[in-house]
């Protein structure tokens, strides 16, 4: 598709004709998860463009080697192994789906190749894989921040959870319940799972309403979240406050549900559509691809590529082990946040809390966690 | 007579050599896990396709949910290893037994139902299985999947090479089993049931039993394949056993030729390997797959049987006789 | 859960049920006349919706009614075309072949839509826009009610056409006995194609009715398709009234599944009941299907 052409153009790009440095990108380009995968690939392409325009890495142009994991386990493992054994790239940017990362991380571990993934599940860094780095926040942090805000700033006592039924949603649900228990010793009054292919959200909304919560946490992707928010709005339950993941401020959600449906909803996470950097990114994305960003994965992958480029510069070589060691300790300002790479692979220690007001996402506060926080 | 004797003696060593080559060469020369695991995957799919073919192509039973049977065995094995703490061997046996039981149940309960019903039953089974996998997180790990450690033989962890050798061994076993059944009385009953059930009944064939046996065997193959899948990847997730996967297995059988055993193997290898090498145009592969199924069925309604049959003639004595002498020794030409 | 909540969920279930009924009728039609299980039926729905909503309404800016009508026509023609070329050949094959072939077709159509329109979900407000209808203090989504009423009207019109018009009688004759109908001078092949096209139009219409209460996503075809097959089975395989009733039952089961077991199990109840019906009462819950016992 267009990606192939773009890769070709990038190599003939604005950098001196030197042997390019290749990094791998594995995303779900086809299959049911392709929405995020295509977005991720575009983010990578954009990063390579801006890096090469600025002179490349170590004076050489950056080049992407792309593989498709099709959203499937066997294909993901095959893609990872291709990266490592056939293409022999020194570092890979992986997908955002935690179950796929679960499947492939051993491949990179055995081969000693560092990779940066975009999943938020707390499980990922618990594997102890020294070559795994994640560019997004650990959902334990968002859960803690959300629960804290609900209880301390909003005085909530009854908390409900709505989550999408996939690795992301389950991880978030567990993190939220753990946060409630460990911080305040309370249990959720309702936990509702949204299937990935949910077509009708009347049930979940009624179930939540029946539990009479003070705050409902919503952790989902755009399609499911938008349906929930829209139904909540249409059935007239906007009196139940919402604190959600970044889905609340995602352009796709706002388009699908309508900004009025999200009015007053709050979010905890890493980006807000109307934040200056995100707006710039969105505009550039629209110029290149003719539509607004599909999800947050594009920006995460963009930041990941920039981080990797920085690591290669710092290491001064394309040796995988050196890159891995160089990653640790890097501080970088990205589109989504400021990153600090820790040896256990975590990079995100600050979160934004925001709210949708008058159809725009407005900033409420930043929550900063100590960089030596234990997960 | 003399001509056929010579041919028989000439063909077998070649066949045997090919077998040994496929068994020994890949683990020896394919040093990168990527290629080795891919080839292993091909043999796993071949086992699934063979089993499916026995039920669908040979016995005429529509099975749209083969992936669920594979998944059932994989998950039972993985759950026993991870949650109960059993070792590989008893868990695998339990997984296979469980799948066979499920297959027998499905076959027995729906044996009085005609084609369309069976199709929907197996599809429904696959869908329900998916939902259960995703929702019963405490047992199945839910969408996050389950990871297991490689089995140990005498305290040494099996590596990729050892796994391949075991895998290929099972493939040979299943293939021979299929051929055995195909040419046996049971196989003839299968084919009679497929061709015309009423006539078969009149001829004294217990079609009910034949259909159940076919489902049982197909589930057995799926069960073995499920364990091998777990062995090959050491990780399973619900996404690996969707109705789309079931369709892929059907595609392997169809492209190879319904009822044609060697064809199923070829179909499986083709569908496993081609998408790996056709990586230039993502998204187009599925269109190509679906389109080629359609084309194959429209133009060659019996699947690419002629191709598989030609290959079979290279190894089958009767067909060789047919080619050389123009006569068939025994009546009722097989295949 | 309060009574109001239950009523709301059930109305939503019935709305979806009517959508399933429309698609199920098409499936049964095709089965009765061409002896074909069309697993690509959901993709006709998908195609029609994408063409109507994206190509015509959003991109070209046509008014909704025109977009819908033209898209329905397109999908009807598309269905007719497929009937005369692909499905005619499949009709003479054993059932297995047609099942696999239509599944292959569904793959082609769905990926064609992906390649043409991309993976992102789209929102469509429908003819009425996003409004609520209040009866007492229970609120119903206007689009739910719209779907229910429109599909009911269509089904009534359809039943009347079948019963009282000449074409209806011809169709019934063909469904009953193709050969004899042909001998009586009815142009069978032409009629078969027409019926196929009409089934596709029903599916497309079902899609247009359902998208306003959910979103236009790529998996809409398979999601509705599976439920439609479940409807056909539960209502009694092979019977058109059975398909309709089956559709509503599946819709209600979805609602019940959500209300009793929780949203995650919404689909489980419908499919589990489908399996139970197949095992225990293959002629459908009402016993009006063709109980194929051999």
CSV table of C-alpha atoms in Angstrom, one decimal, chain A:
chain,number,residue,atom,x,y,z
A,1,UNK,CA,0.0,0.0,0.0
A,2,UNK,CA,1.1,3.6,0.4
A,3,UNK,CA,3.5,2.5,3.1
A,4,UNK,CA,5.8,0.8,0.7
A,5,UNK,CA,6.0,3.9,-1.4
A,6,UNK,CA,6.6,6.1,1.6
A,7,UNK,CA,9.4,3.9,2.7
A,8,UNK,CA,11.0,4.1,-0.7
A,9,UNK,CA,10.7,7.9,-0.6
A,10,UNK,CA,12.1,8.1,2.8
A,11,UNK,CA,15.3,6.4,1.8
A,12,UNK,CA,15.8,8.7,-1.1
A,13,UNK,CA,15.1,11.4,1.4
A,14,UNK,CA,16.8,14.6,2.5
A,15,UNK,CA,19.8,12.9,3.9
A,16,UNK,CA,23.2,12.2,2.4
A,17,UNK,CA,23.3,9.0,0.4
A,18,UNK,CA,24.6,6.8,3.2
A,19,UNK,CA,23.6,3.3,4.2
A,20,UNK,CA,20.4,3.7,6.2
A,21,UNK,CA,19.9,2.4,9.7
A,22,UNK,CA,17.0,0.0,9.7
A,23,UNK,CA,14.6,-0.4,12.6
A,24,UNK,CA,11.7,-2.8,12.6
A,25,UNK,CA,8.0,-2.0,13.0
A,26,UNK,CA,5.5,-4.7,13.7
A,27,UNK,CA,1.8,-3.7,13.7
A,28,UNK,CA,-1.6,-5.2,13.0
A,29,UNK,CA,-2.0,-4.0,9.5
A,30,UNK,CA,-4.7,-6.4,8.6
A,31,UNK,CA,-7.3,-8.3,10.5
A,32,UNK,CA,-9.8,-7.2,13.1
A,33,UNK,CA,-7.2,-5.0,15.0
A,34,UNK,CA,-6.0,-3.1,11.9
A,35,UNK,CA,-7.4,0.2,13.1
A,36,UNK,CA,-4.6,0.7,15.6
A,37,UNK,CA,-2.1,-1.0,13.5
A,38,UNK,CA,-2.5,1.2,10.5
A,39,UNK,CA,-2.4,4.2,12.8
A,40,UNK,CA,0.8,2.9,14.4
A,41,UNK,CA,2.5,2.5,11.1
A,42,UNK,CA,1.6,6.0,10.0
A,43,UNK,CA,3.1,7.3,13.3
A,44,UNK,CA,6.3,5.5,12.5
A,45,UNK,CA,6.4,6.9,9.0
A,46,UNK,CA,5.9,10.4,10.3
A,47,UNK,CA,8.7,10.0,12.8
A,48,UNK,CA,11.1,8.8,10.2
A,49,UNK,CA,10.2,11.7,8.0
A,50,UNK,CA,11.0,14.3,10.7
A,51,UNK,CA,14.1,12.5,11.9
A,52,UNK,CA,15.5,12.2,8.4
A,53,UNK,CA,14.6,15.8,7.7
A,54,UNK,CA,16.7,16.8,10.8
A,55,UNK,CA,19.7,14.8,9.5
A,56,UNK,CA,19.0,11.2,10.4
A,57,UNK,CA,20.6,9.2,13.1
A,58,UNK,CA,24.4,9.1,13.4
A,59,UNK,CA,24.4,10.9,10.1
A,60,UNK,CA,22.6,8.1,8.3
A,61,UNK,CA,19.0,8.0,7.2
A,62,UNK,CA,16.5,6.0,9.2
A,63,UNK,CA,14.6,3.3,7.4
A,64,UNK,CA,11.6,1.2,8.5
A,65,UNK,CA,11.3,-2.5,8.0
A,66,UNK,CA,7.6,-3.3,8.3
A,67,UNK,CA,5.9,-6.6,9.2
A,68,UNK,CA,2.2,-7.3,9.7
A,69,UNK,CA,1.2,-9.4,12.7
A,70,UNK,CA,-2.4,-9.6,11.4
A,71,UNK,CA,-3.7,-9.4,15.0
A,72,UNK,CA,-3.0,-13.1,15.4
A,73,UNK,CA,-0.8,-15.0,17.7
A,74,UNK,CA,1.0,-17.3,15.2
A,75,UNK,CA,1.5,-14.5,12.7
A,76,UNK,CA,2.8,-12.2,15.5
A,77,UNK,CA,5.4,-14.7,16.6
A,78,UNK,CA,6.3,-15.3,13.0
A,79,UNK,CA,6.6,-11.5,12.4
A,80,UNK,CA,8.8,-11.0,15.4
A,81,UNK,CA,11.1,-13.9,14.4
A,82,UNK,CA,11.3,-12.6,10.9
A,83,UNK,CA,12.5,-9.2,12.3
A,84,UNK,CA,15.1,-10.8,14.4
A,85,UNK,CA,16.4,-13.7,12.3
A,86,UNK,CA,15.7,-12.7,8.7
A,87,UNK,CA,15.8,-8.9,8.6
A,88,UNK,CA,18.2,-8.8,11.6
A,89,UNK,CA,17.2,-5.3,12.7
A,90,UNK,CA,18.8,-4.1,16.0
A,91,UNK,CA,15.6,-2.7,17.5
A,92,UNK,CA,11.9,-3.1,16.9
A,93,UNK,CA,8.8,-1.1,17.6
A,94,UNK,CA,6.1,-3.5,18.5
A,95,UNK,CA,2.3,-3.4,18.6
A,96,UNK,CA,0.0,-2.0,21.3
A,97,UNK,CA,-1.9,-5.2,22.0
A,98,UNK,CA,-0.8,-6.7,25.2
A,99,UNK,CA,-1.8,-10.2,24.4
A,100,UNK,CA,0.3,-10.2,21.3
A,101,UNK,CA,3.2,-8.7,23.2
A,102,UNK,CA,2.7,-11.5,25.7
A,103,UNK,CA,3.1,-13.9,22.8
A,104,UNK,CA,6.2,-12.4,21.2
A,105,UNK,CA,8.3,-11.0,24.0
A,106,UNK,CA,10.2,-14.2,24.6
A,107,UNK,CA,11.4,-14.1,21.0
A,108,UNK,CA,13.1,-10.8,21.5
A,109,UNK,CA,14.4,-12.0,24.9
A,110,UNK,CA,16.0,-15.0,23.5
A,111,UNK,CA,17.5,-13.1,20.6
A,112,UNK,CA,18.7,-10.2,22.7
A,113,UNK,CA,17.0,-7.6,20.6
A,114,UNK,CA,15.3,-4.6,22.4
A,115,UNK,CA,11.8,-3.6,21.5
A,116,UNK,CA,9.5,-0.8,22.4
A,117,UNK,CA,5.8,-1.7,22.6
A,118,UNK,CA,2.7,0.5,23.1
A,119,UNK,CA,0.7,-1.7,25.5
A,120,UNK,CA,-0.6,-0.5,28.8
A,121,UNK,CA,-1.3,-3.7,30.7
A,122,UNK,CA,0.6,-3.9,34.0
A,123,UNK,CA,1.4,-7.5,33.2
A,124,UNK,CA,3.9,-6.7,30.5
A,125,UNK,CA,6.7,-5.3,32.7
A,126,UNK,CA,6.1,-8.1,35.2
A,127,UNK,CA,7.7,-10.7,32.9
A,128,UNK,CA,11.1,-9.3,33.8
A,129,UNK,CA,12.2,-9.1,30.2
A,130,UNK,CA,15.2,-6.8,30.0
A,131,UNK,CA,14.6,-6.1,26.4
A,132,UNK,CA,11.0,-5.0,26.8
A,133,UNK,CA,10.3,-1.3,26.9
A,134,UNK,CA,6.9,0.3,26.8
A,135,UNK,CA,6.2,3.8,25.5
A,136,UNK,CA,2.8,4.2,27.2
A,137,UNK,CA,1.8,4.4,30.7
A,138,UNK,CA,1.3,1.4,33.0
A,139,UNK,CA,-2.4,1.2,33.6
A,140,UNK,CA,-1.7,0.8,37.3
A,141,UNK,CA,-0.8,4.5,37.3
A,142,UNK,CA,-3.9,5.6,35.5
A,143,UNK,CA,-6.0,3.4,37.8
A,144,UNK,CA,-4.5,4.9,40.9
A,145,UNK,CA,-4.8,8.4,39.6
A,146,UNK,CA,-8.4,7.9,38.6
A,147,UNK,CA,-9.5,6.3,41.8
A,148,UNK,CA,-7.7,8.9,43.9
A,149,UNK,CA,-9.3,11.7,42.0
A,150,UNK,CA,-12.7,10.2,42.3
A,151,UNK,CA,-12.5,9.6,46.0
A,152,UNK,CA,-10.5,12.7,47.1
A,153,UNK,CA,-11.6,15.4,44.7
A,154,UNK,CA,-15.1,14.3,43.9
A,155,UNK,CA,-16.0,12.6,47.2
A,156,UNK,CA,-17.1,9.5,45.5
A,157,UNK,CA,-17.9,6.4,47.6
A,158,UNK,CA,-19.6,4.2,45.1
A,159,UNK,CA,-17.4,3.4,42.2
A,160,UNK,CA,-18.4,1.4,39.1
A,161,UNK,CA,-16.2,0.1,36.3
A,162,UNK,CA,-17.0,-0.3,32.6
A,163,UNK,CA,-14.3,-2.0,30.6
A,164,UNK,CA,-13.8,-3.5,27.1
A,165,UNK,CA,-13.3,-7.3,27.1
A,166,UNK,CA,-9.8,-7.6,25.8
A,167,UNK,CA,-6.3,-7.6,27.3
A,168,UNK,CA,-6.3,-3.8,27.7
A,169,UNK,CA,-9.7,-3.7,29.4
A,170,UNK,CA,-9.0,-6.6,31.7
A,171,UNK,CA,-5.7,-5.2,32.8
A,172,UNK,CA,-7.3,-1.9,33.5
A,173,UNK,CA,-10.2,-3.5,35.4
A,174,UNK,CA,-7.8,-5.4,37.6
A,175,UNK,CA,-5.7,-2.3,38.2
A,176,UNK,CA,-8.7,-0.3,39.1
A,177,UNK,CA,-10.0,-2.9,41.5
A,178,UNK,CA,-6.6,-3.2,43.1
A,179,UNK,CA,-6.3,0.5,43.5
A,180,UNK,CA,-9.7,0.7,45.1
A,181,UNK,CA,-8.8,-2.0,47.5
A,182,UNK,CA,-5.3,-1.0,48.4
A,183,UNK,CA,-5.9,2.8,48.7
A,184,UNK,CA,-9.3,2.8,50.3
A,185,UNK,CA,-10.4,-0.7,51.0
A,186,UNK,CA,-13.5,-0.5,48.9
A,187,UNK,CA,-15.0,-2.7,46.2
A,188,UNK,CA,-16.7,-1.5,43.0
A,189,UNK,CA,-20.5,-1.5,43.0
A,190,UNK,CA,-20.7,-2.7,39.5
A,191,UNK,CA,-18.3,-4.1,36.9
A,192,UNK,CA,-19.5,-4.3,33.3
A,193,UNK,CA,-17.6,-5.8,30.4
A,194,UNK,CA,-18.2,-4.5,26.9
A,195,UNK,CA,-17.5,-7.1,24.1
A,196,UNK,CA,-15.3,-5.8,21.4
A,197,UNK,CA,-18.0,-6.1,18.8
A,198,UNK,CA,-20.7,-4.6,21.0
A,199,UNK,CA,-23.6,-3.3,19.0
A,200,UNK,CA,-26.0,-2.2,21.7
A,201,UNK,CA,-25.0,-0.4,24.8
A,202,UNK,CA,-28.5,-0.2,26.4
A,203,UNK,CA,-27.7,-3.1,28.7
A,204,UNK,CA,-24.4,-1.8,30.1
A,205,UNK,CA,-25.8,1.7,30.7
A,206,UNK,CA,-28.8,0.3,32.5
A,207,UNK,CA,-26.7,-2.0,34.5
A,208,UNK,CA,-24.5,0.8,35.6
A,209,UNK,CA,-27.4,3.1,36.3
A,210,UNK,CA,-29.1,0.4,38.5
A,211,UNK,CA,-26.0,0.3,40.7
A,212,UNK,CA,-26.3,4.0,41.4
A,213,UNK,CA,-22.6,4.8,41.4
A,214,UNK,CA,-21.0,8.2,42.2
A,215,UNK,CA,-18.5,7.8,39.5
A,216,UNK,CA,-18.1,5.3,36.7
A,217,UNK,CA,-14.7,4.5,35.2
A,218,UNK,CA,-14.8,3.7,31.5
A,219,UNK,CA,-11.8,2.0,29.9
A,220,UNK,CA,-12.5,1.1,26.3
A,221,UNK,CA,-11.5,1.8,22.7
A,222,UNK,CA,-13.2,4.3,20.5
A,223,UNK,CA,-15.9,2.0,19.0
A,224,UNK,CA,-17.1,0.5,22.3
A,225,UNK,CA,-16.6,3.6,24.3
A,226,UNK,CA,-18.4,5.9,21.9
A,227,UNK,CA,-21.4,3.6,21.8
A,228,UNK,CA,-21.5,3.6,25.6
A,229,UNK,CA,-21.2,7.3,25.9
A,230,UNK,CA,-23.8,8.0,23.2
A,231,UNK,CA,-26.3,5.6,24.8
A,232,UNK,CA,-25.6,7.1,28.2
A,233,UNK,CA,-26.3,10.5,26.8
A,234,UNK,CA,-29.4,9.4,24.9
A,235,UNK,CA,-31.0,7.6,27.8
A,236,UNK,CA,-30.4,10.6,30.0
A,237,UNK,CA,-27.8,9.3,32.5
A,238,UNK,CA,-25.4,12.2,32.1
A,239,UNK,CA,-25.8,12.8,35.8
A,240,UNK,CA,-23.4,9.9,36.5
A,241,UNK,CA,-19.9,11.4,36.2
A,242,UNK,CA,-17.4,9.6,34.0
A,243,UNK,CA,-13.7,9.2,34.5
A,244,UNK,CA,-12.2,7.3,31.6
A,245,UNK,CA,-9.1,6.4,29.8
A,246,UNK,CA,-7.8,8.4,26.9
A,247,UNK,CA,-10.8,7.1,24.9
A,248,UNK,CA,-12.8,10.0,26.3
A,249,UNK,CA,-10.7,12.5,24.5
A,250,UNK,CA,-9.9,10.5,21.4
A,251,UNK,CA,-11.0,12.1,18.1
A,252,UNK,CA,-12.6,8.9,16.9
A,253,UNK,CA,-14.8,8.8,20.0
A,254,UNK,CA,-15.7,12.4,19.8
A,255,UNK,CA,-16.7,11.9,16.1
A,256,UNK,CA,-18.7,8.8,16.7
A,257,UNK,CA,-20.5,9.8,19.9
A,258,UNK,CA,-20.7,13.5,19.3
A,259,UNK,CA,-19.0,16.0,21.5
A,260,UNK,CA,-22.2,16.7,23.4
A,261,UNK,CA,-22.3,13.1,24.6
A,262,UNK,CA,-18.9,13.5,26.2
A,263,UNK,CA,-19.6,16.9,27.8
A,264,UNK,CA,-18.2,16.9,31.3
A,265,UNK,CA,-16.5,13.5,31.0
A,266,UNK,CA,-13.1,13.3,32.5
A,267,UNK,CA,-10.1,11.3,31.4
A,268,UNK,CA,-6.8,10.2,32.8
A,269,UNK,CA,-4.0,9.4,30.5
A,270,UNK,CA,-1.5,10.7,28.1
A,271,UNK,CA,-3.1,12.9,25.6
A,272,UNK,CA,-5.9,15.3,24.9
A,273,UNK,CA,-6.9,16.1,21.4
A,274,UNK,CA,-6.7,19.9,21.9
A,275,UNK,CA,-3.3,19.8,23.5
A,276,UNK,CA,-0.9,21.9,21.4
A,277,UNK,CA,1.4,19.1,20.4
A,278,UNK,CA,-1.4,16.7,19.7
A,279,UNK,CA,-3.1,19.2,17.6
A,280,UNK,CA,0.0,19.8,15.5
A,281,UNK,CA,0.5,16.1,15.1
A,282,UNK,CA,-3.2,15.7,14.1
A,283,UNK,CA,-2.9,18.5,11.5
A,284,UNK,CA,0.2,17.0,10.0
A,285,UNK,CA,-1.4,13.5,10.0
A,286,UNK,CA,-4.4,15.0,8.2
A,287,UNK,CA,-2.1,16.5,5.6
A,288,UNK,CA,-0.4,13.2,4.9
A,289,UNK,CA,-3.3,10.8,5.1
A,290,UNK,CA,-6.4,12.7,4.5
A,291,UNK,CA,-8.1,11.9,7.8
A,292,UNK,CA,-7.7,12.6,11.5
A,293,UNK,CA,-5.8,10.3,13.7
A,294,UNK,CA,-7.4,6.9,14.2
A,295,UNK,CA,-6.3,6.4,17.8
A,296,UNK,CA,-3.5,7.3,20.2
A,297,UNK,CA,-1.3,4.5,18.9
A,298,UNK,CA,0.1,6.6,16.1
A,299,UNK,CA,1.5,9.2,18.5
A,300,UNK,CA,2.8,6.5,20.8
A,301,UNK,CA,4.7,4.8,17.9
A,302,UNK,CA,5.9,8.3,16.8
A,303,UNK,CA,7.4,8.9,20.2
A,304,UNK,CA,8.8,5.3,20.3
A,305,UNK,CA,10.7,5.8,17.0
A,306,UNK,CA,12.1,9.1,18.3
A,307,UNK,CA,13.1,7.5,21.5
A,308,UNK,CA,14.9,4.7,19.7
A,309,UNK,CA,16.6,7.1,17.4
A,310,UNK,CA,17.9,8.9,20.5
A,311,UNK,CA,19.1,5.7,22.0
A,312,UNK,CA,21.0,4.8,18.8
A,313,UNK,CA,22.6,8.2,18.8
A,314,UNK,CA,23.6,7.8,22.5
A,315,UNK,CA,25.0,4.3,21.9
A,316,UNK,CA,26.9,5.4,18.8
A,317,UNK,CA,26.4,2.0,17.2
A,318,UNK,CA,23.7,-0.3,15.9
A,319,UNK,CA,24.5,-3.1,18.2
A,320,UNK,CA,21.3,-4.4,19.8
A,321,UNK,CA,22.7,-4.8,23.3
A,322,UNK,CA,24.3,-1.4,23.2
A,323,UNK,CA,21.0,0.2,22.1
A,324,UNK,CA,19.3,-1.6,24.9
A,325,UNK,CA,21.7,-0.3,27.4
A,326,UNK,CA,21.6,3.2,25.9
A,327,UNK,CA,17.9,3.4,26.2
A,328,UNK,CA,18.0,3.3,30.0
A,329,UNK,CA,18.1,6.7,31.5
A,330,UNK,CA,17.1,8.6,28.4
A,331,UNK,CA,14.8,11.6,29.0
A,332,UNK,CA,12.8,12.8,26.1
A,333,UNK,CA,9.9,15.1,25.4
A,334,UNK,CA,7.5,13.5,23.1
A,335,UNK,CA,4.1,14.2,21.7
A,336,UNK,CA,2.2,12.4,24.5
A,337,UNK,CA,4.4,13.3,27.5
A,338,UNK,CA,7.9,13.5,28.9
A,339,UNK,CA,9.5,10.2,29.0
A,340,UNK,CA,12.2,8.7,31.3
A,341,UNK,CA,13.4,5.2,30.5
A,342,UNK,CA,13.8,3.0,33.5
A,343,UNK,CA,15.7,-0.3,33.6
A,344,UNK,CA,12.5,-2.3,34.0
A,345,UNK,CA,11.1,-0.9,30.8
A,346,UNK,CA,8.7,1.7,32.1
A,347,UNK,CA,8.9,5.1,30.7
A,348,UNK,CA,5.8,7.0,31.7
A,349,UNK,CA,5.6,8.6,35.1
A,350,UNK,CA,3.3,11.5,34.5
A,351,UNK,CA,-0.4,11.6,33.6
A,352,UNK,CA,-2.8,14.3,32.5
A,353,UNK,CA,-6.2,14.6,34.0
A,354,UNK,CA,-8.5,16.5,31.8
A,355,UNK,CA,-12.2,17.1,31.1
A,356,UNK,CA,-14.3,17.7,28.0
A,357,UNK,CA,-15.8,21.2,28.4
A,358,UNK,CA,-17.8,22.9,25.7
A,359,UNK,CA,-16.7,20.3,23.3
A,360,UNK,CA,-13.0,20.8,23.9
A,361,UNK,CA,-10.7,18.9,26.1
A,362,UNK,CA,-9.5,21.1,28.9
A,363,UNK,CA,-6.6,20.4,31.2
A,364,UNK,CA,-7.2,19.9,34.9
A,365,UNK,CA,-4.0,18.7,36.4
A,366,UNK,CA,-0.9,16.7,35.9
A,367,UNK,CA,-0.3,13.8,38.2
A,368,UNK,CA,3.4,13.0,38.7
A,369,UNK,CA,4.6,9.7,40.1
A,370,UNK,CA,8.0,9.2,41.6
A,371,UNK,CA,10.4,7.7,39.2
A,372,UNK,CA,11.3,4.9,41.4
A,373,UNK,CA,7.7,3.8,42.0
A,374,UNK,CA,7.2,0.1,42.4
A,375,UNK,CA,4.7,-1.6,40.1
